[in-house]
Amino acid sequence: MRQRLIVGNWKMNLLQAEALAFVDELESAGAVSGDGVEVVICPPYTALAALGGRGLRSITLGAQNCHARQKGAFTGEISAEMLTDAGCRYVILGHSERRRDQHETDVEIGNKANHALHSGLRPIICLGEQLEERQSGRTHEVINRQIDGIIGSAGAQVMSQAVVAYEPVWAIGTGLAATAEQAQEVHSSIREHLIKHGVSGTVPLLYGGSVTGGNAADLFACADIDGALVGGASLKAPEFAVIVQHARDVR
Ligand code: PEP
């Protein structure tokens, strides 16, 4: 049985007081772990510290990035140990916004995943193709290349303990989610490719990209979709709660 997760990526949103109030709202709306579904929220660092200090029980904390080294002269960076110390259990790595803005490579993402895991954080590793890559029929080639690069630096053992999020770049923040059929097709190919590398077949595979309360049920009904990485809709407590409920309803 594979683990199911709903992960909220708050990106660069919410001040500390807003984050504390928002988590109360999530809890009242029922956007919490249960029925075999773990709910993870990845706030910005400042809010993370505030939420970690509060000791949440029904929601797990994650971060949106970490450095590949433990400590040192890396101005502006944060280490996996610091995140664990602040109460984090997960870290999103290789989000397409960081690949685009910070030019993160698959090798760096693999190095970060390795360090994160050895520091007590479970990596949530993002993969995804650009629109023109999909339109030119290169989706599988691109995703497989990302997997090969990450496993090349992290190793199959690390990947076996991670979570993988398929996030087509054209679907992120656009309101244009992949259809359940498109997502399932890529997820099953990701699972097959991971297994070829000797990675466990039970790695949870999340879909990300314009997930809403309206499309979550269809996505979660797919055989290889084990949950979602949610951006915009994780900042709307009632809608996030609907997504969580759809994940809990899957048997
Ligand atoms: C994301 O940024 O990881 C994401 C999936 O965003 P959205 O849900 O807003 O498309």
CSV table of C-alpha atoms and ligand atoms in Angstrom, one decimal:
chain,number,residue,atom,x,y,z
A,1,MET,CA,0.0,0.0,0.0
A,2,ARG,CA,1.4,3.3,-1.0
A,3,GLN,CA,1.3,6.4,1.2
A,4,ARG,CA,-1.0,9.2,0.2
A,5,LEU,CA,-0.1,12.9,0.7
A,6,ILE,CA,-1.6,16.3,0.1
A,7,VAL,CA,1.1,18.9,0.2
A,8,GLY,CA,0.4,22.7,0.2
A,9,ASN,CA,3.1,24.9,-1.2
A,10,TRP,CA,2.5,28.4,0.1
A,11,LYS,CA,5.4,29.9,-1.9
A,12,MET,CA,6.2,33.5,-0.8
A,13,ASN,CA,2.9,34.2,0.9
A,14,LEU,CA,1.7,34.8,4.5
A,15,LEU,CA,3.3,36.7,7.4
A,16,GLN,CA,3.7,34.9,10.7
A,17,ALA,CA,0.5,36.0,12.2
A,18,GLU,CA,-1.4,35.3,9.0
A,19,ALA,CA,0.1,31.8,8.9
A,20,LEU,CA,-0.9,31.0,12.4
A,21,ALA,CA,-4.5,32.2,11.8
A,22,PHE,CA,-4.5,30.4,8.5
A,23,VAL,CA,-3.6,27.1,10.1
A,24,ASP,CA,-6.4,27.5,12.5
A,25,GLU,CA,-8.7,28.0,9.5
A,26,LEU,CA,-7.3,24.9,7.8
A,27,GLU,CA,-7.9,22.8,11.0
A,28,SER,CA,-11.5,24.1,11.4
A,29,ALA,CA,-12.1,23.4,7.7
A,30,GLY,CA,-10.9,19.8,8.2
A,31,ALA,CA,-7.7,20.2,6.0
A,32,VAL,CA,-5.8,17.8,8.3
A,33,SER,CA,-4.2,14.4,8.2
A,34,GLY,CA,-6.4,11.3,8.6
A,35,ASP,CA,-7.8,8.2,6.9
A,36,GLY,CA,-4.4,7.3,5.6
A,37,VAL,CA,-3.7,10.8,4.1
A,38,GLU,CA,-0.9,13.0,5.4
A,39,VAL,CA,-1.4,16.7,5.1
A,40,VAL,CA,1.8,18.7,4.7
A,41,ILE,CA,2.1,22.5,4.6
A,42,CYS,CA,5.3,24.1,3.2
A,43,PRO,CA,5.2,27.8,4.3
A,44,PRO,CA,8.0,30.4,3.8
A,45,TYR,CA,10.8,30.2,6.4
A,46,THR,CA,9.6,32.9,8.8
A,47,ALA,CA,6.1,31.4,9.0
A,48,LEU,CA,7.7,27.9,9.3
A,49,ALA,CA,9.5,29.0,12.4
A,50,ALA,CA,6.3,30.4,13.9
A,51,LEU,CA,4.3,27.2,13.1
A,52,GLY,CA,7.1,24.9,14.3
A,53,GLY,CA,7.1,26.7,17.6
A,54,ARG,CA,3.4,26.0,17.9
A,55,GLY,CA,3.8,22.2,17.7
A,56,LEU,CA,1.1,21.2,15.2
A,57,ARG,CA,-0.2,17.7,15.4
A,58,SER,CA,-2.7,17.3,12.6
A,59,ILE,CA,-0.6,19.0,9.9
A,60,THR,CA,3.0,18.1,9.1
A,61,LEU,CA,5.5,20.9,8.2
A,62,GLY,CA,7.7,21.0,5.1
A,63,ALA,CA,10.0,23.6,3.6
A,64,GLN,CA,10.3,24.8,0.0
A,65,ASN,CA,14.0,24.3,-0.5
A,66,CYS,CA,17.3,23.6,1.4
A,67,HIS,CA,21.0,23.8,0.7
A,68,ALA,CA,23.1,20.7,-0.1
A,69,ARG,CA,25.7,21.4,2.6
A,70,GLN,CA,25.3,21.3,6.4
A,71,LYS,CA,26.7,24.7,7.3
A,72,GLY,CA,29.2,27.3,6.2
A,73,ALA,CA,29.6,30.5,4.2
A,74,PHE,CA,26.5,30.3,2.1
A,75,THR,CA,24.8,33.7,2.5
A,76,GLY,CA,21.0,33.6,2.3
A,77,GLU,CA,20.8,29.8,2.3
A,78,ILE,CA,19.2,27.4,4.8
A,79,SER,CA,20.4,23.8,5.7
A,80,ALA,CA,18.3,20.7,6.1
A,81,GLU,CA,19.4,20.5,9.8
A,82,MET,CA,18.0,24.0,10.4
A,83,LEU,CA,14.7,22.9,8.9
A,84,THR,CA,14.6,19.7,10.9
A,85,ASP,CA,15.4,21.8,14.0
A,86,ALA,CA,12.5,24.1,13.2
A,87,GLY,CA,10.0,21.2,13.1
A,88,CYS,CA,10.1,20.2,9.4
A,89,ARG,CA,9.7,16.7,8.1
A,90,TYR,CA,9.6,17.3,4.4
A,91,VAL,CA,11.3,19.5,1.8
A,92,ILE,CA,10.2,20.4,-1.7
A,93,LEU,CA,13.2,20.2,-4.1
A,94,GLY,CA,13.6,21.1,-7.7
A,95,HIS,CA,10.4,23.1,-8.0
A,96,SER,CA,10.2,24.5,-11.6
A,97,GLU,CA,10.2,28.0,-10.2
A,98,ARG,CA,13.6,27.3,-8.7
A,99,ARG,CA,14.9,25.5,-11.8
A,100,ARG,CA,13.8,28.6,-13.7
A,101,ASP,CA,14.9,31.4,-11.3
A,102,GLN,CA,17.9,29.8,-9.5
A,103,HIS,CA,19.0,27.6,-12.5
A,104,GLU,CA,18.9,24.5,-10.3
A,105,THR,CA,20.1,21.4,-12.1
A,106,ASP,CA,19.1,17.7,-11.7
A,107,VAL,CA,22.6,17.0,-10.2
A,108,GLU,CA,22.2,19.8,-7.6
A,109,ILE,CA,18.6,18.6,-6.8
A,110,GLY,CA,20.0,15.0,-6.3
A,111,ASN,CA,22.7,16.3,-4.0
A,112,LYS,CA,20.2,18.3,-1.9
A,113,ALA,CA,17.9,15.2,-1.7
A,114,ASN,CA,20.8,13.1,-0.4
A,115,HIS,CA,21.7,15.6,2.2
A,116,ALA,CA,18.1,16.3,3.2
A,117,LEU,CA,17.3,12.6,3.7
A,118,HIS,CA,20.4,12.1,5.9
A,119,SER,CA,19.4,15.2,7.9
A,120,GLY,CA,15.9,13.8,8.7
A,121,LEU,CA,13.9,15.5,5.9
A,122,ARG,CA,12.0,13.5,3.3
A,123,PRO,CA,12.5,15.1,-0.1
A,124,ILE,CA,9.5,15.9,-2.4
A,125,ILE,CA,11.3,15.9,-5.7
A,126,CYS,CA,9.6,17.9,-8.6
A,127,LEU,CA,9.7,16.9,-12.2
A,128,GLY,CA,7.9,18.4,-15.2
A,129,GLU,CA,8.1,19.3,-18.8
A,130,GLN,CA,7.6,22.7,-20.5
A,131,LEU,CA,4.6,23.3,-22.8
A,132,GLU,CA,6.8,23.2,-26.0
A,133,GLU,CA,8.4,20.0,-24.8
A,134,ARG,CA,4.9,18.4,-24.5
A,135,GLN,CA,3.8,19.8,-27.8
A,136,SER,CA,6.8,18.3,-29.5
A,137,GLY,CA,6.1,14.9,-28.0
A,138,ARG,CA,9.2,15.0,-25.7
A,139,THR,CA,7.4,14.7,-22.3
A,140,HIS,CA,8.8,11.2,-21.5
A,141,GLU,CA,12.3,12.0,-22.7
A,142,VAL,CA,12.4,15.1,-20.5
A,143,ILE,CA,11.0,13.5,-17.4
A,144,ASN,CA,13.3,10.4,-17.8
A,145,ARG,CA,16.3,12.7,-18.2
A,146,GLN,CA,15.4,14.5,-15.0
A,147,ILE,CA,15.0,11.2,-13.2
A,148,ASP,CA,18.3,9.9,-14.5
A,149,GLY,CA,20.2,13.1,-13.5
A,150,ILE,CA,18.7,13.1,-10.0
A,151,ILE,CA,19.3,9.4,-9.4
A,152,GLY,CA,22.8,9.8,-10.8
A,153,SER,CA,23.7,12.1,-7.9
A,154,ALA,CA,21.4,11.0,-5.2
A,155,GLY,CA,21.3,7.2,-5.8
A,156,ALA,CA,18.4,4.8,-6.0
A,157,GLN,CA,18.3,4.3,-2.3
A,158,VAL,CA,17.6,8.0,-1.6
A,159,MET,CA,15.0,8.1,-4.4
A,160,SER,CA,13.3,5.1,-2.8
A,161,GLN,CA,12.7,7.1,0.3
A,162,ALA,CA,11.6,10.3,-1.4
A,163,VAL,CA,8.2,11.5,-2.7
A,164,VAL,CA,8.1,12.4,-6.4
A,165,ALA,CA,5.8,15.2,-7.7
A,166,TYR,CA,5.0,15.4,-11.4
A,167,GLU,CA,4.3,19.0,-12.1
A,168,PRO,CA,3.9,19.9,-15.8
A,169,VAL,CA,5.3,23.5,-16.0
A,170,TRP,CA,2.5,24.6,-18.3
A,171,ALA,CA,-0.1,23.6,-15.6
A,172,ILE,CA,1.4,25.5,-12.6
A,173,GLY,CA,-0.6,28.5,-11.7
A,174,THR,CA,-2.3,28.7,-15.1
A,175,GLY,CA,-5.6,27.1,-14.2
A,176,LEU,CA,-4.9,24.6,-17.0
A,177,ALA,CA,-4.4,21.3,-15.1
A,178,ALA,CA,-3.4,18.2,-16.9
A,179,THR,CA,-6.4,15.9,-17.5
A,180,ALA,CA,-6.5,12.8,-15.3
A,181,GLU,CA,-5.6,10.7,-18.4
A,182,GLN,CA,-2.6,12.9,-19.2
A,183,ALA,CA,-1.4,12.8,-15.6
A,184,GLN,CA,-1.9,9.0,-15.2
A,185,GLU,CA,0.0,8.3,-18.4
A,186,VAL,CA,3.0,10.2,-17.2
A,187,HIS,CA,2.8,8.9,-13.6
A,188,SER,CA,2.8,5.3,-14.8
A,189,SER,CA,5.8,5.9,-17.0
A,190,ILE,CA,7.6,7.6,-14.1
A,191,ARG,CA,6.9,4.6,-11.9
A,192,GLU,CA,8.2,2.2,-14.6
A,193,HIS,CA,11.3,4.3,-15.1
A,194,LEU,CA,12.0,4.5,-11.4
A,195,ILE,CA,11.7,0.7,-11.0
A,196,LYS,CA,14.1,0.2,-13.9
A,197,HIS,CA,16.6,2.2,-11.8
A,198,GLY,CA,16.0,-0.1,-8.8
A,199,VAL,CA,13.9,2.4,-7.0
A,200,SER,CA,11.0,1.0,-4.9
A,201,GLY,CA,7.6,0.8,-6.6
A,202,THR,CA,6.0,2.2,-3.5
A,203,VAL,CA,7.4,5.8,-3.9
A,204,PRO,CA,4.4,8.1,-3.6
A,205,LEU,CA,3.8,10.0,-6.9
A,206,LEU,CA,2.0,13.3,-6.5
A,207,TYR,CA,0.4,15.4,-9.3
A,208,GLY,CA,0.9,19.2,-9.2
A,209,GLY,CA,-0.4,21.9,-11.4
A,210,SER,CA,-3.7,23.8,-10.9
A,211,VAL,CA,-5.3,21.2,-8.6
A,212,THR,CA,-8.6,22.4,-7.3
A,213,GLY,CA,-11.5,21.1,-5.4
A,214,GLY,CA,-13.2,20.6,-8.8
A,215,ASN,CA,-10.6,18.3,-10.5
A,216,ALA,CA,-9.0,16.5,-7.4
A,217,ALA,CA,-11.4,13.6,-7.3
A,218,ASP,CA,-10.8,12.6,-11.0
A,219,LEU,CA,-7.0,12.9,-10.5
A,220,PHE,CA,-7.0,10.8,-7.3
A,221,ALA,CA,-9.1,8.1,-8.9
A,222,CYS,CA,-6.0,7.3,-11.1
A,223,ALA,CA,-4.1,4.2,-10.3
A,224,ASP,CA,-0.7,5.9,-10.1
A,225,ILE,CA,-1.6,9.2,-8.5
A,226,ASP,CA,-1.1,9.1,-4.7
A,227,GLY,CA,-2.0,12.7,-3.9
A,228,ALA,CA,-1.2,16.3,-4.9
A,229,LEU,CA,1.2,19.1,-4.6
A,230,VAL,CA,-1.0,22.2,-4.4
A,231,GLY,CA,0.0,25.8,-4.9
A,232,GLY,CA,-2.8,28.4,-5.2
A,233,ALA,CA,-5.6,26.3,-3.8
A,234,SER,CA,-3.5,25.6,-0.6
A,235,LEU,CA,-4.1,29.3,0.2
A,236,LYS,CA,-7.9,28.9,0.2
A,237,ALA,CA,-8.7,26.9,3.4
A,238,PRO,CA,-12.2,25.6,2.3
A,239,GLU,CA,-11.0,24.5,-1.1
A,240,PHE,CA,-7.8,22.9,0.3
A,241,ALA,CA,-10.1,21.0,2.7
A,242,VAL,CA,-12.2,19.7,-0.3
A,243,ILE,CA,-9.0,18.5,-1.9
A,244,VAL,CA,-7.9,16.7,1.3
A,245,GLN,CA,-11.4,15.2,1.6
A,246,HIS,CA,-11.2,13.8,-2.0
A,247,ALA,CA,-7.9,12.2,-1.1
A,248,ARG,CA,-9.4,10.6,2.0
A,249,ASP,CA,-12.3,9.3,0.1
A,250,VAL,CA,-10.1,7.2,-2.2
A,251,ARG,CA,-10.1,3.5,-1.1
B,1,PEP,C1,3.0,24.5,-7.4
B,1,PEP,O1,3.5,25.6,-7.5
B,1,PEP,O2,3.7,23.6,-7.0
B,1,PEP,C2,1.7,24.4,-7.9
B,1,PEP,C3,1.3,23.2,-8.2
B,1,PEP,O3,0.9,25.5,-8.1
B,1,PEP,P1,-0.6,25.6,-8.5
B,1,PEP,O4,-1.4,24.6,-7.7
B,1,PEP,O5,-1.0,27.0,-8.2
B,1,PEP,O6,-0.7,25.3,-10.0
